[in-house]
PDB file of C-alpha atoms in Angstrom:
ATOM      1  CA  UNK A   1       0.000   0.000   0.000  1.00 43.00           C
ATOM      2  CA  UNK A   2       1.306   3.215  -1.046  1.00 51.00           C
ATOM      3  CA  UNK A   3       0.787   6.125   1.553  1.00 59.00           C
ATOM      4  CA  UNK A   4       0.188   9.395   0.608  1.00 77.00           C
ATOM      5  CA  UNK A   5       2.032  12.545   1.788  1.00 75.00           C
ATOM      6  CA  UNK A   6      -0.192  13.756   4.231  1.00 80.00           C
ATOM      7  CA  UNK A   7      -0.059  10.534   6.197  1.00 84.00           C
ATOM      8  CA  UNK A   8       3.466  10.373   5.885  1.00 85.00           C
ATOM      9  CA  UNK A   9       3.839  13.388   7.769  1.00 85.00           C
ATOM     10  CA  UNK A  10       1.246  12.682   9.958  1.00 87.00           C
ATOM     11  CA  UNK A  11       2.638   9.682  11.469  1.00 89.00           C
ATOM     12  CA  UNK A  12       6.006  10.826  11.142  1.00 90.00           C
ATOM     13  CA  UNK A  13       5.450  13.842  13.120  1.00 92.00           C
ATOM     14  CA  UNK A  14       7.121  16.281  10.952  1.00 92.00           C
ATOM     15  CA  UNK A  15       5.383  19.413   9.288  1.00 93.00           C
ATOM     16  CA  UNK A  16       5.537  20.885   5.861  1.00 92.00           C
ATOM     17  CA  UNK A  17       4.656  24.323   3.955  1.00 93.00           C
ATOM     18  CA  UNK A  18       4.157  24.104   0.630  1.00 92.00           C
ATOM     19  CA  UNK A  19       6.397  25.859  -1.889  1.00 94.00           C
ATOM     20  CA  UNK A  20       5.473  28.823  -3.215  1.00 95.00           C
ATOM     21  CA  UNK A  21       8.348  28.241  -6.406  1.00 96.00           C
ATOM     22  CA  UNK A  22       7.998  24.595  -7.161  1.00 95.00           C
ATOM     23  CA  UNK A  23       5.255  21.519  -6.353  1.00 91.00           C
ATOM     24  CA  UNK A  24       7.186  20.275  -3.581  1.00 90.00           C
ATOM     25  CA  UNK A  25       6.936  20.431   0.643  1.00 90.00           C
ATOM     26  CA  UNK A  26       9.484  21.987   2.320  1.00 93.00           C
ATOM     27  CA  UNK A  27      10.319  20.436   5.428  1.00 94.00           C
ATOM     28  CA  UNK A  28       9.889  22.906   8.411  1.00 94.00           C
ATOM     29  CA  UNK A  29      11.781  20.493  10.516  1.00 94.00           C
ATOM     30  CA  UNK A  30      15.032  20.251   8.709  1.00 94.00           C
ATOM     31  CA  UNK A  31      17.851  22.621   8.892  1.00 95.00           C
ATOM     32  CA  UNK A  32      18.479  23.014   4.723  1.00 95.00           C
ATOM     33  CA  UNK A  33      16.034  23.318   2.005  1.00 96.00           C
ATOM     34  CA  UNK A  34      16.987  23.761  -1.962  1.00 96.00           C
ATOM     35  CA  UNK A  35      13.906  24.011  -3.745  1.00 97.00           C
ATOM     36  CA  UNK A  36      14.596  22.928  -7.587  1.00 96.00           C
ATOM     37  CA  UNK A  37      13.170  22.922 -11.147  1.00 96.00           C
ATOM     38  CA  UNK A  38      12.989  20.015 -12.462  1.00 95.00           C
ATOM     39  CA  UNK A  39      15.377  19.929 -16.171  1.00 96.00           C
ATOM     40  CA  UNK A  40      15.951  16.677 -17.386  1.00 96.00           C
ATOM     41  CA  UNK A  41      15.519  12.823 -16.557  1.00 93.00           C
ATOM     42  CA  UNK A  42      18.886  10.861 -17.360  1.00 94.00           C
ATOM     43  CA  UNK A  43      18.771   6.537 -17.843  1.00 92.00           C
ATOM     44  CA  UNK A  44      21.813   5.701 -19.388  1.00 90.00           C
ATOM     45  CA  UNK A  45      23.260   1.791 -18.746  1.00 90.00           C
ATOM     46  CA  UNK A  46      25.790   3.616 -15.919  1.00 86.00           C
ATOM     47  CA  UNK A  47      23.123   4.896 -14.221  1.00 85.00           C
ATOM     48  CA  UNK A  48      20.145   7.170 -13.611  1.00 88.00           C
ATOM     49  CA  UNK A  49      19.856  11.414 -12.632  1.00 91.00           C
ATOM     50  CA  UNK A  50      17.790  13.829 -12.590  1.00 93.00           C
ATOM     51  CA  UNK A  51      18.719  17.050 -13.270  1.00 96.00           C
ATOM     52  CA  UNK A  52      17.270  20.216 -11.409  1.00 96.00           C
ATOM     53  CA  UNK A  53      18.076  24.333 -11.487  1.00 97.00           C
ATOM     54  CA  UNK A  54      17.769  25.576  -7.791  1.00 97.00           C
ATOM     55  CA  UNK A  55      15.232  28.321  -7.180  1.00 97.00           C
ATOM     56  CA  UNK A  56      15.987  28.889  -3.885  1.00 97.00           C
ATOM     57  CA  UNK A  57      18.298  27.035  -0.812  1.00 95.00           C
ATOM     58  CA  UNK A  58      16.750  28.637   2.820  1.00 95.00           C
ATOM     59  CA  UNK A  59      19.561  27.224   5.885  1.00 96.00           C
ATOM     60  CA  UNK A  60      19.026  28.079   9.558  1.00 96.00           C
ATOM     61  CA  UNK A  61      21.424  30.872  10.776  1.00 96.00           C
ATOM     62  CA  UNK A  62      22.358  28.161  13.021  1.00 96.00           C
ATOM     63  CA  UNK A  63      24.000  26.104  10.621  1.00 96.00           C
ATOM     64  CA  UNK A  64      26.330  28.974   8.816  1.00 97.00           C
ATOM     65  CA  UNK A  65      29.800  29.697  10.021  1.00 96.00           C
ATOM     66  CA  UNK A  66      31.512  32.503   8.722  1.00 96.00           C
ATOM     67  CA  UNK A  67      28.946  33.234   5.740  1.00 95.00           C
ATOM     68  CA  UNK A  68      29.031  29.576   4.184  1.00 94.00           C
ATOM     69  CA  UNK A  69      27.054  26.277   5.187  1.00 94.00           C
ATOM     70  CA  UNK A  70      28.708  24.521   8.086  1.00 94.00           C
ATOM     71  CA  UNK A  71      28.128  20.987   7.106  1.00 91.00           C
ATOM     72  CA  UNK A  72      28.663  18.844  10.141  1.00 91.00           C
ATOM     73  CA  UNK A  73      26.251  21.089  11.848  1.00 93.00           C
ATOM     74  CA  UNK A  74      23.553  19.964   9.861  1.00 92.00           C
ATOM     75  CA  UNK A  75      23.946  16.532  10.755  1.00 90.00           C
ATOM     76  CA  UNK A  76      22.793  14.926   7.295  1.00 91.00           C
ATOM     77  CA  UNK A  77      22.385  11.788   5.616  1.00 92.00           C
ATOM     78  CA  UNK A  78      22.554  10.446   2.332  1.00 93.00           C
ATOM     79  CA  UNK A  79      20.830   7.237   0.557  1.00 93.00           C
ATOM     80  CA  UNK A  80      22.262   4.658  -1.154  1.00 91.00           C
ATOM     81  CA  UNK A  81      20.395   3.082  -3.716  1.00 84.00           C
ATOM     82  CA  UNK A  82      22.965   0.169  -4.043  1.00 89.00           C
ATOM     83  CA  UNK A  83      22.675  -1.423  -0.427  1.00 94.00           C
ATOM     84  CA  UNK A  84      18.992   0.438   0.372  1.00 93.00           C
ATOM     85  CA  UNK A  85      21.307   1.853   3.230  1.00 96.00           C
ATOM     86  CA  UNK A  86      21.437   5.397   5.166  1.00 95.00           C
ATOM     87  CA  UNK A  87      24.657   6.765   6.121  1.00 95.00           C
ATOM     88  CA  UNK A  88      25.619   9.535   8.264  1.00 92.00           C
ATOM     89  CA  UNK A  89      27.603  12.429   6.089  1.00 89.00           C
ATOM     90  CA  UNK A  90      30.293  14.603   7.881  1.00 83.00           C
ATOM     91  CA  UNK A  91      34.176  15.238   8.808  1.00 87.00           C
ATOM     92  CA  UNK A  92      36.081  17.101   5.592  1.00 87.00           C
ATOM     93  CA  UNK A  93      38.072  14.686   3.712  1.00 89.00           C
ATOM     94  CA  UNK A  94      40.061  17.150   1.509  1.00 91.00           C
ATOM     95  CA  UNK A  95      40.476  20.236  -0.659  1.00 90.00           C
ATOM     96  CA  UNK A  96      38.733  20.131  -4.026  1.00 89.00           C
ATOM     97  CA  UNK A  97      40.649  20.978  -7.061  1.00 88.00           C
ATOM     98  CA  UNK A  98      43.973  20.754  -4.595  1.00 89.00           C
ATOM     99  CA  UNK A  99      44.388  17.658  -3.621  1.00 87.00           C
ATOM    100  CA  UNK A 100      43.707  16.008  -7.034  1.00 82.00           C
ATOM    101  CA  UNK A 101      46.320  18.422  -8.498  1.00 82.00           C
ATOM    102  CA  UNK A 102      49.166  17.039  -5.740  1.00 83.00           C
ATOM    103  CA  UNK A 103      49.293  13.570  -7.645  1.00 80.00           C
ATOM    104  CA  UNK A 104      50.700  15.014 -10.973  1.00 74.00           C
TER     105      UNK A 104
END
């Protein structure tokens, strides 16, 4: 049985507001929002994407530090399709553009 968004919510005691740029929730609950156009739908044999032009990314003043997103304060997760697994995302791992450039 498929449930539909208002139960989701419901029983998973977050809230929503609805977009006013795109047909989408935002989550009141979470700490980052980017709300985004949908562009294109990719299916190639190395994989699937979907392509999107953000509108509009709202963060809590909480989670900036010095002007920029401070990403282990927002605690996230990501999804991976591969293993149907959550995993927690944080701790910098390196310099983009820099370290890549060290192994020439």
């Amino acid at each position: 049985m498929i449930l539909n968004v208002k139960f989701k919510f419901a029983k998973s005691g977050m809230t929503y507001t609805k977009s006013d740029l795109v047909d989408a929730p935002v989550i009141n609950e979470f700490p980052i929002a980017m709300e985004c156009e949908f562009i294109e739908y990719q299916s190639e044999e190395t994989g699937i994407g979907v392509i999107g032009k953000v509108l509009r990314t709202s963060v809590e003043e909480a989670n900036m530090k010095d002007g920029k997103v401070d990403i282990d304060s927002l605690e996230a997760i990501a999804f991976d399709p591969y293993t149907h697994g959550y995993y927690k995302v944080g701790g910098r791992v390196g310099e983009a553009f820099k370290d890549g450039a060290k192994l020439k």
